CSV table of C-alpha atoms and ligand atoms in Angstrom, one decimal:
chain,number,residue,atom,x,y,z
F,1,MET,CA,12.3,-64.2,16.2
F,2,THR,CA,9.2,-65.3,18.2
F,3,ALA,CA,6.1,-63.7,16.6
F,4,GLN,CA,3.5,-61.8,18.7
F,5,LYS,CA,0.7,-64.2,19.4
F,6,LEU,CA,-2.3,-63.4,17.3
F,7,PRO,CA,-5.4,-65.5,16.5
F,8,PRO,CA,-5.4,-67.2,13.1
F,9,GLY,CA,-7.3,-65.9,10.1
F,10,LEU,CA,-6.8,-62.1,10.6
F,11,HIS,CA,-7.3,-59.8,7.6
F,12,ILE,CA,-4.5,-58.2,5.8
F,13,ASP,CA,-5.4,-54.7,7.2
F,14,THR,CA,-5.0,-56.1,10.7
F,15,LEU,CA,-1.7,-57.8,10.0
F,16,ALA,CA,-0.4,-54.6,8.4
F,17,VAL,CA,-0.6,-52.9,11.9
F,18,ARG,CA,-0.2,-55.9,14.2
F,19,ALA,CA,2.3,-58.5,12.7
F,20,ALA,CA,5.6,-58.1,14.6
F,21,VAL,CA,8.0,-59.9,17.0
F,22,GLU,CA,6.7,-60.3,20.6
F,23,ARG,CA,6.8,-57.2,22.8
F,24,SER,CA,9.7,-56.7,25.2
F,25,GLN,CA,9.2,-56.9,29.0
F,26,TYR,CA,8.2,-53.2,28.9
F,27,GLY,CA,5.0,-53.8,26.9
F,28,GLU,CA,5.7,-51.1,24.3
F,29,ASN,CA,2.6,-50.6,22.0
F,30,SER,CA,4.6,-49.2,19.1
F,31,GLU,CA,7.3,-51.7,18.0
F,32,ALA,CA,10.6,-51.1,19.6
F,33,LEU,CA,13.6,-49.9,17.6
F,34,TYR,CA,16.6,-52.1,18.6
F,35,LEU,CA,19.7,-50.2,17.6
F,36,THR,CA,22.3,-52.8,18.4
F,37,SER,CA,24.9,-54.6,16.5
F,38,GLY,CA,25.6,-57.3,19.0
F,39,TYR,CA,23.6,-59.4,21.5
F,40,VAL,CA,24.6,-60.6,25.0
F,41,GLN,CA,24.3,-64.3,25.2
F,42,PRO,CA,22.7,-65.9,28.3
F,43,THR,CA,25.2,-68.8,28.5
F,44,ALA,CA,28.2,-70.1,26.5
F,45,GLU,CA,26.2,-73.2,25.7
F,46,ALA,CA,23.2,-71.1,24.3
F,47,SER,CA,25.7,-69.0,22.3
F,48,ALA,CA,27.2,-72.2,20.8
F,49,MET,CA,23.7,-73.5,19.9
F,50,ARG,CA,22.7,-70.2,18.3
F,51,PHE,CA,25.8,-70.0,16.2
F,52,GLY,CA,25.2,-73.6,15.2
F,53,GLY,CA,21.7,-72.7,14.1
F,54,GLU,CA,20.2,-75.3,16.6
F,55,GLU,CA,18.5,-72.6,18.7
F,56,ASP,CA,16.6,-69.4,17.8
F,57,GLY,CA,18.2,-66.2,19.1
F,58,TYR,CA,20.1,-63.2,17.9
F,59,THR,CA,23.9,-63.2,17.8
F,60,TYR,CA,25.2,-60.4,15.6
F,61,GLY,CA,23.6,-57.7,13.4
F,62,ARG,CA,24.6,-59.3,10.2
F,63,SER,CA,22.5,-62.4,10.9
F,64,GLY,CA,19.4,-60.8,12.4
F,65,ASN,CA,17.8,-58.0,14.5
F,66,PRO,CA,14.4,-57.9,16.2
F,67,THR,CA,13.2,-54.7,14.5
F,68,VAL,CA,14.2,-56.2,11.1
F,69,SER,CA,12.4,-59.4,12.0
F,70,SER,CA,9.2,-57.4,12.7
F,71,MET,CA,9.4,-55.8,9.3
F,72,GLU,CA,10.0,-59.1,7.7
F,73,MET,CA,7.1,-60.8,9.5
F,74,ARG,CA,4.7,-57.9,8.5
F,75,LEU,CA,5.7,-57.8,4.9
F,76,ALA,CA,5.5,-61.7,4.6
F,77,ALA,CA,2.0,-61.5,6.1
F,78,LEU,CA,1.0,-58.8,3.5
F,79,GLU,CA,2.4,-60.8,0.6
F,80,GLY,CA,1.0,-64.1,1.8
F,81,THR,CA,4.4,-65.8,1.9
F,82,GLU,CA,5.8,-67.9,4.7
F,83,ALA,CA,8.8,-65.8,5.2
F,84,CYS,CA,10.7,-62.7,4.1
F,85,MET,CA,14.3,-61.5,4.1
F,86,ALA,CA,15.0,-57.8,4.4
F,87,THR,CA,17.9,-56.2,2.6
F,88,ALA,CA,19.6,-52.8,2.5
F,89,SER,CA,18.0,-51.7,-0.8
F,90,GLY,CA,15.9,-53.1,-3.6
F,91,MET,CA,19.0,-53.7,-5.7
F,92,SER,CA,20.6,-55.7,-2.9
F,93,ALA,CA,17.5,-57.8,-2.6
F,94,ILE,CA,18.0,-58.7,-6.3
F,95,LEU,CA,21.7,-59.3,-5.7
F,96,LEU,CA,20.9,-61.6,-2.8
F,97,MET,CA,18.4,-63.5,-4.9
F,98,LEU,CA,20.7,-64.0,-7.8
F,99,MET,CA,23.8,-64.9,-5.7
F,100,SER,CA,21.9,-67.4,-3.5
F,101,LEU,CA,20.0,-69.2,-6.3
F,102,LEU,CA,22.4,-69.2,-9.2
F,103,LYS,CA,25.9,-70.5,-10.2
F,104,ALA,CA,28.0,-70.2,-13.3
F,105,GLY,CA,26.4,-71.8,-16.3
F,106,ASP,CA,22.8,-71.0,-15.1
F,107,HIS,CA,20.5,-69.0,-17.3
F,108,VAL,CA,18.0,-66.2,-16.4
F,109,ILE,CA,15.1,-64.8,-18.5
F,110,PHE,CA,14.0,-61.3,-17.7
F,111,SER,CA,11.8,-58.6,-19.1
F,112,GLN,CA,13.6,-56.0,-21.2
F,113,SER,CA,11.4,-53.3,-19.7
F,114,MET,CA,12.6,-53.9,-16.1
F,115,PHE,CA,14.2,-51.3,-13.9
F,116,GLY,CA,17.5,-50.2,-15.5
F,117,SER,CA,19.8,-51.4,-12.7
F,118,THR,CA,18.1,-54.8,-12.7
F,119,ILE,CA,18.9,-55.2,-16.4
F,120,LYS,CA,22.6,-54.1,-15.9
F,121,LEU,CA,23.0,-56.3,-12.8
F,122,ILE,CA,21.8,-59.5,-14.5
F,123,GLY,CA,22.9,-58.8,-18.1
F,124,THR,CA,26.3,-57.2,-17.5
F,125,GLU,CA,27.5,-57.9,-13.9
F,126,PHE,CA,26.4,-61.5,-13.6
F,127,ALA,CA,27.6,-62.3,-17.1
F,128,ARG,CA,31.1,-61.7,-15.8
F,129,PHE,CA,30.6,-64.6,-13.4
F,130,GLY,CA,29.2,-67.0,-16.1
F,131,VAL,CA,25.5,-66.5,-15.6
F,132,THR,CA,23.8,-66.2,-19.0
F,133,SER,CA,20.6,-64.3,-19.6
F,134,THR,CA,18.0,-63.4,-22.2
F,135,ALA,CA,16.0,-60.2,-22.2
F,136,VAL,CA,12.5,-60.6,-23.7
F,137,PRO,CA,9.6,-58.3,-24.4
F,138,GLN,CA,7.5,-57.9,-21.3
F,139,THR,CA,4.1,-59.0,-22.7
F,140,ASP,CA,5.2,-61.5,-25.4
F,141,LEU,CA,4.6,-64.9,-23.8
F,142,ASP,CA,6.0,-66.8,-26.8
F,143,ALA,CA,9.3,-64.9,-26.4
F,144,TRP,CA,9.5,-66.0,-22.8
F,145,ARG,CA,8.7,-69.6,-23.8
F,146,LYS,CA,11.3,-69.6,-26.7
F,147,ALA,CA,14.0,-68.2,-24.4
F,148,VAL,CA,13.9,-71.3,-22.1
F,149,THR,CA,17.0,-73.4,-22.2
F,150,PRO,CA,18.0,-76.6,-20.2
F,151,ASP,CA,20.0,-74.2,-17.9
F,152,THR,CA,17.2,-71.8,-17.2
F,153,ARG,CA,16.8,-71.5,-13.4
F,154,LEU,CA,14.9,-68.2,-13.0
F,155,LEU,CA,12.3,-66.0,-14.7
F,156,PHE,CA,12.2,-62.4,-13.4
F,157,ALA,CA,9.5,-59.9,-14.3
F,158,GLU,CA,8.3,-56.5,-13.0
F,159,THR,CA,4.6,-55.6,-13.4
F,160,PRO,CA,3.4,-53.0,-14.0
F,161,THR,CA,6.7,-51.6,-15.4
F,162,ASN,CA,8.2,-48.2,-15.1
F,163,PRO,CA,7.5,-45.8,-16.8
F,164,LEU,CA,5.0,-47.2,-19.4
F,165,THR,CA,3.0,-49.4,-16.9
F,166,ASP,CA,3.2,-52.6,-19.2
F,167,VAL,CA,1.5,-55.5,-17.5
F,168,CYS,CA,2.6,-59.1,-17.9
F,169,ASP,CA,0.6,-62.3,-17.1
F,170,ILE,CA,2.0,-63.6,-13.8
F,171,ALA,CA,0.1,-66.9,-13.9
F,172,ALA,CA,1.3,-67.6,-17.5
F,173,LEU,CA,4.9,-66.8,-16.6
F,174,ALA,CA,4.6,-69.1,-13.5
F,175,ASP,CA,3.5,-71.9,-15.8
F,176,ILE,CA,6.4,-71.3,-18.2
F,177,ALA,CA,8.9,-71.2,-15.3
F,178,HIS,CA,7.6,-74.3,-13.5
F,179,ASN,CA,7.4,-76.4,-16.7
F,180,ALA,CA,11.1,-75.6,-17.2
F,181,GLY,CA,11.9,-76.5,-13.6
F,182,ALA,CA,12.7,-72.9,-12.9
F,183,LEU,CA,11.4,-70.3,-10.4
F,184,LEU,CA,9.4,-67.1,-11.1
F,185,ALA,CA,10.4,-64.0,-9.2
F,186,VAL,CA,8.2,-60.8,-9.5
F,187,ASP,CA,9.3,-57.3,-8.6
F,188,ASN,CA,6.1,-56.1,-6.9
F,189,CYS,CA,7.4,-52.6,-6.3
F,190,PHE,CA,4.7,-50.6,-8.2
F,191,ALA,CA,1.6,-52.5,-7.2
F,192,THR,CA,2.6,-53.5,-3.6
F,193,PRO,CA,0.8,-56.4,-1.9
F,194,VAL,CA,-2.2,-54.0,-1.3
F,195,LEU,CA,-3.1,-54.2,-5.0
F,196,GLN,CA,-1.3,-57.4,-6.2
F,197,ARG,CA,-0.1,-60.5,-4.5
F,198,PRO,CA,2.1,-62.3,-7.0
F,199,VAL,CA,2.2,-65.6,-5.1
F,200,GLU,CA,-1.6,-65.9,-5.6
F,201,PHE,CA,-0.9,-66.1,-9.3
F,202,GLY,CA,1.9,-68.7,-8.9
F,203,ALA,CA,5.1,-66.6,-8.4
F,204,ASP,CA,7.7,-68.2,-6.1
F,205,ILE,CA,9.6,-65.1,-5.0
F,206,VAL,CA,8.3,-61.5,-4.5
F,207,MET,CA,11.0,-58.8,-4.6
F,208,HIS,CA,10.5,-55.3,-3.2
F,209,SER,CA,12.3,-52.0,-3.1
F,210,GLY,CA,11.1,-50.8,0.3
F,211,THR,CA,12.4,-47.4,-0.7
F,212,LYS,CA,9.2,-46.8,-2.7
F,213,TYR,CA,5.6,-47.3,-1.5
F,214,LEU,CA,6.5,-49.5,1.6
F,215,ASP,CA,8.2,-46.6,3.3
F,216,GLY,CA,6.0,-44.4,1.3
F,217,GLN,CA,7.3,-41.1,2.4
F,218,GLY,CA,10.7,-41.0,0.7
F,219,ARG,CA,12.8,-41.4,3.8
F,220,VAL,CA,14.9,-44.5,3.7
F,221,MET,CA,16.3,-47.2,1.4
F,222,ALA,CA,15.2,-50.8,1.9
F,223,GLY,CA,14.6,-54.0,0.1
F,224,ALA,CA,13.1,-57.4,0.6
F,225,LEU,CA,12.6,-60.9,-0.8
F,226,CYS,CA,9.3,-62.7,0.2
F,227,ALA,CA,9.6,-66.4,-0.3
F,228,PRO,CA,8.9,-69.9,1.2
F,229,GLU,CA,10.5,-70.4,4.7
F,230,GLN,CA,12.8,-73.1,3.5
F,231,MET,CA,14.2,-70.9,0.7
F,232,VAL,CA,14.8,-68.0,3.2
F,233,ARG,CA,16.4,-70.3,5.7
F,234,GLU,CA,18.5,-72.4,3.4
F,235,LYS,CA,19.4,-70.0,0.6
F,236,PHE,CA,19.0,-66.4,1.6
F,237,LEU,CA,20.1,-66.5,5.2
F,238,PRO,CA,23.5,-68.2,4.7
F,239,LEU,CA,24.3,-65.9,1.9
F,240,ILE,CA,23.3,-62.6,3.6
F,241,LYS,CA,25.3,-63.7,6.7
F,242,ASN,CA,28.4,-63.8,4.7
F,243,ALA,CA,27.7,-61.1,2.1
F,244,GLY,CA,26.2,-58.6,4.5
F,245,MET,CA,23.7,-56.6,2.5
F,246,VAL,CA,21.5,-56.4,5.6
F,247,LEU,CA,18.9,-53.7,6.3
F,248,SER,CA,19.7,-51.3,9.1
F,249,PRO,CA,17.3,-51.6,12.1
F,250,PHE,CA,16.5,-47.9,11.9
F,251,ASN,CA,15.5,-48.2,8.2
F,252,ALA,CA,13.5,-51.4,9.0
F,253,TRP,CA,11.6,-49.5,11.7
F,254,VAL,CA,10.7,-46.7,9.3
F,255,VAL,CA,9.4,-49.2,6.8
F,256,LEU,CA,7.6,-51.2,9.5
F,257,LYS,CA,5.7,-48.1,10.5
F,258,GLY,CA,5.2,-47.2,6.8
F,259,LEU,CA,3.5,-50.6,6.2
F,260,GLU,CA,0.8,-49.6,8.8
F,261,THR,CA,-0.5,-47.0,6.3
F,262,LEU,CA,0.3,-48.8,3.1
F,263,GLY,CA,-3.3,-49.8,2.5
F,264,ILE,CA,-4.9,-46.4,2.8
F,265,ARG,CA,-2.0,-44.7,1.0
F,266,MET,CA,-2.3,-47.0,-2.0
F,267,GLN,CA,-6.0,-46.7,-2.2
F,268,ALA,CA,-5.9,-42.9,-1.9
F,269,GLN,CA,-3.0,-42.4,-4.3
F,270,SER,CA,-4.5,-44.8,-6.8
F,271,ALA,CA,-7.8,-42.9,-6.7
F,272,ASN,CA,-5.9,-39.6,-7.3
F,273,ALA,CA,-3.9,-41.3,-10.1
F,274,MET,CA,-7.1,-42.6,-11.8
F,275,ALA,CA,-8.7,-39.1,-11.7
F,276,ALA,CA,-5.4,-37.5,-13.0
F,277,ALA,CA,-5.1,-40.1,-15.8
F,278,GLN,CA,-8.7,-39.5,-17.0
F,279,TRP,CA,-8.2,-35.7,-16.8
F,280,LEU,CA,-4.8,-35.8,-18.7
F,281,GLU,CA,-6.3,-38.1,-21.4
F,282,SER,CA,-8.8,-35.4,-22.2
F,283,HIS,CA,-6.3,-32.5,-22.2
F,284,PRO,CA,-5.6,-31.3,-25.8
F,285,ALA,CA,-1.8,-30.9,-25.2
F,286,VAL,CA,-1.5,-34.6,-24.2
F,287,SER,CA,-1.3,-37.2,-26.9
F,288,ARG,CA,-1.3,-40.4,-24.8
F,289,VAL,CA,-1.7,-41.5,-21.2
F,290,TYR,CA,-0.3,-44.8,-19.9
F,291,TYR,CA,-2.2,-46.1,-16.9
F,292,PRO,CA,-3.5,-49.7,-16.4
F,293,ALA,CA,-7.0,-48.7,-15.1
F,294,LEU,CA,-7.7,-46.7,-18.4
F,295,LYS,CA,-9.7,-48.6,-21.0
F,296,SER,CA,-7.1,-47.4,-23.5
F,297,HIS,CA,-4.3,-49.4,-21.8
F,298,PRO,CA,-3.2,-52.4,-24.0
F,299,GLN,CA,-3.4,-54.9,-21.1
F,300,HIS,CA,-6.4,-53.3,-19.3
F,301,ALA,CA,-8.3,-56.5,-18.7
F,302,LEU,CA,-5.4,-58.5,-17.4
F,303,ALA,CA,-4.2,-55.6,-15.3
F,304,MET,CA,-7.6,-55.2,-13.6
F,305,LYS,CA,-7.6,-59.0,-12.8
F,306,GLN,CA,-4.1,-58.9,-11.3
F,307,LEU,CA,-4.4,-55.5,-9.6
F,308,GLY,CA,-7.8,-56.1,-8.0
F,309,GLY,CA,-9.6,-53.5,-10.2
F,310,ASN,CA,-7.1,-50.8,-9.3
F,311,GLY,CA,-4.5,-49.0,-11.5
F,312,GLY,CA,-1.9,-48.2,-9.0
F,313,ALA,CA,-0.4,-44.7,-8.3
F,314,LEU,CA,2.0,-44.4,-11.2
F,315,LEU,CA,1.1,-43.1,-14.7
F,316,SER,CA,3.0,-41.6,-17.6
F,317,PHE,CA,1.8,-39.3,-20.4
F,318,ASP,CA,3.1,-38.0,-23.7
F,319,VAL,CA,3.1,-34.3,-24.5
F,320,LYS,CA,1.8,-33.7,-28.0
F,321,ALA,CA,4.6,-32.6,-30.5
F,322,ASP,CA,5.6,-32.7,-34.1
F,323,ASN,CA,9.1,-34.0,-33.6
F,324,PRO,CA,11.4,-35.4,-30.8
F,325,GLU,CA,13.2,-32.0,-30.4
F,326,GLN,CA,9.9,-30.1,-29.8
F,327,ALA,CA,8.6,-33.0,-27.6
F,328,ARG,CA,11.7,-32.7,-25.3
F,329,GLN,CA,11.3,-28.8,-25.1
F,330,ARG,CA,7.6,-29.2,-24.3
F,331,ALA,CA,8.1,-31.8,-21.7
F,332,PHE,CA,10.9,-29.7,-20.1
F,333,HIS,CA,8.5,-26.7,-20.2
F,334,VAL,CA,5.8,-28.6,-18.3
F,335,LEU,CA,8.3,-29.8,-15.7
F,336,ASP,CA,9.9,-26.4,-15.3
F,337,GLN,CA,6.5,-24.6,-14.5
F,338,LEU,CA,5.8,-26.8,-11.5
F,339,GLN,CA,5.5,-24.9,-8.3
F,340,VAL,CA,4.1,-27.5,-5.9
F,341,LEU,CA,4.8,-31.0,-7.3
F,342,SER,CA,8.4,-32.2,-7.3
F,343,LEU,CA,10.8,-32.8,-10.2
F,344,CYS,CA,12.4,-35.8,-8.6
F,345,THR,CA,13.6,-39.2,-9.8
F,346,ASN,CA,12.0,-41.3,-7.0
F,347,LEU,CA,8.5,-42.6,-6.7
F,348,GLY,CA,6.2,-44.1,-4.1
F,349,ASP,CA,6.1,-40.9,-2.0
F,350,THR,CA,3.1,-39.1,-0.5
F,351,LYS,CA,4.5,-36.1,-2.4
F,352,SER,CA,3.8,-36.3,-6.2
F,353,LEU,CA,7.0,-36.7,-8.1
F,354,LEU,CA,7.5,-36.1,-11.9
F,355,THR,CA,10.4,-37.1,-14.1
F,356,HIS,CA,11.5,-37.0,-17.7
F,357,PRO,CA,12.6,-40.6,-18.4
F,358,ALA,CA,14.3,-40.0,-21.8
F,359,SER,CA,16.9,-37.7,-20.1
F,360,THR,CA,17.2,-39.4,-16.8
F,361,SER,CA,16.4,-43.1,-16.1
F,362,HIS,CA,16.6,-44.0,-19.8
F,363,GLY,CA,19.2,-41.3,-20.7
F,364,LYS,CA,22.0,-43.6,-21.4
F,365,LEU,CA,20.1,-45.5,-24.2
F,366,SER,CA,20.7,-44.6,-27.8
F,367,GLU,CA,17.7,-42.8,-29.5
F,368,ALA,CA,17.0,-46.1,-31.4
F,369,GLN,CA,16.9,-48.2,-28.1
F,370,ARG,CA,14.7,-45.5,-26.5
F,371,GLN,CA,12.3,-45.7,-29.5
F,372,ALA,CA,12.2,-49.5,-29.2
F,373,ALA,CA,11.4,-49.2,-25.5
F,374,GLY,CA,8.7,-46.7,-26.3
F,375,ILE,CA,10.3,-43.9,-24.2
F,376,GLY,CA,9.7,-40.8,-26.3
F,377,GLN,CA,11.2,-37.3,-25.7
F,378,GLY,CA,7.7,-36.0,-24.8
F,379,LEU,CA,7.1,-38.6,-22.1
F,380,ILE,CA,6.6,-37.5,-18.5
F,381,ARG,CA,6.3,-39.9,-15.6
F,382,PHE,CA,3.9,-38.9,-12.8
F,383,ALA,CA,4.1,-40.8,-9.5
F,384,VAL,CA,0.9,-39.5,-8.0
F,385,GLY,CA,0.9,-38.5,-4.3
F,386,LEU,CA,-1.6,-37.3,-1.8
F,387,GLU,CA,-2.0,-33.6,-2.7
F,388,HIS,CA,-5.5,-32.3,-3.5
F,389,LEU,CA,-6.4,-33.2,-7.1
F,390,ASP,CA,-7.3,-29.6,-7.9
F,391,ASP,CA,-3.8,-28.4,-6.9
F,392,MET,CA,-2.1,-31.1,-9.0
F,393,LYS,CA,-4.2,-30.1,-12.0
F,394,ALA,CA,-3.4,-26.4,-11.5
F,395,ASP,CA,0.3,-27.1,-11.2
F,396,LEU,CA,0.3,-29.2,-14.4
F,397,LEU,CA,-1.8,-26.6,-16.3
F,398,ARG,CA,0.9,-23.9,-15.6
F,399,GLY,CA,2.9,-25.8,-18.3
F,400,LEU,CA,0.3,-27.6,-20.4
F,401,ASP,CA,-1.7,-24.5,-21.1
F,402,THR,CA,1.3,-22.4,-22.0
F,403,LEU,CA,3.0,-24.6,-24.6
X,1,PLP,C1,13.7,-48.5,-7.2
X,1,PLP,C2,13.4,-49.8,-7.8
X,1,PLP,C3,14.3,-50.8,-7.6
X,1,PLP,C4,15.6,-50.7,-6.9
X,1,PLP,O1,15.4,-50.4,-5.5
X,1,PLP,P1,16.4,-49.5,-4.7
X,1,PLP,O2,15.7,-49.5,-3.3
X,1,PLP,O3,16.5,-48.2,-5.3
X,1,PLP,O4,17.7,-50.3,-4.7
X,1,PLP,C5,14.0,-52.0,-8.2
X,1,PLP,N1,12.9,-52.2,-8.9
X,1,PLP,C6,12.0,-51.2,-9.1
X,1,PLP,C7,10.8,-51.5,-9.9
X,1,PLP,C8,12.2,-50.0,-8.6
X,1,PLP,O5,11.4,-49.0,-8.8
């Protein structure tokens, strides 16, 4: 767990390619992939000390791996937190956070426009174990305030959200949490630390699905919690050792290498997204575009402050229609004409991915719930990749110009 020696004060771009555990005796320049589940102990005494937590050193794959440590160090450096704990997926990061910080009787407040599995995990699964929760509208600060109870331990938000890119005020939520003696956790999956560092606005924990932009090329599943060192050591580490939702070293290595290009990918994909958003907004077959960097976005000013003047790489748009049935047909038509971009329910890839939320991620909601969430039948989510903008436009026009 010894970090590579680097001078203090390095920039984030530098840490994104340099932060890692120290090199092995072979001096490899690209970080080594340690595919091992166990570690040979130098002496029985050292082994006892390591198991007792009195000495640093790897013992068994469930409690640590050098490749995983490198990924954790690099992501912590990017997020500006003291430490990080990697997990097998984004959802297992949330599971680890909830299991290690909460007990029966505790209360959680979360945004009702969070990732669907997050809502189910907190609202349904943890309810079975006596953890209560309140889902509130993402941008209604009064609703967050009113939901606080004496048992509130955690506020959890995701910003911008999927698929409508709603932005919440991280600093205001941090105040509400801290005044209640609770913690604020932020799912930073869509912005990534390149565009938004939630701890700078007062968040206590930053949660990631490494499956998305951190890997960035749609290869592996991964997750992480970035947090103060004490929380990682005293809360997350004991739990993950026993519960075992650890990240595989191979997946950690893929994400570690992905982090090296995160900065340039996010800048390039966000620039493509901005151009695509402006272009879609002016297309006669499109009724509305949801993208934080557009002036038409309801939280535009706040978004620009939190996202460093950038809009991110994800946008959604509504295809114009007279009724929900026609809207669904038209959205399907646009998606079915694609010859280059992918119809695929993932995001954060260098390949552009499009989905129809109303029939996939939000397909289990009733029509009334969907309307309340603002997910219409004509809505298409566009996770913008690195293809040439002209090719993206041409692929979308195959459908948009033949409605
Ligand atoms: C994908 C996603 C998750 C879950 O991550 P997995 O790696 O799929 O488990 C959580 N939050 C957001 C915002 C996501 O997009």
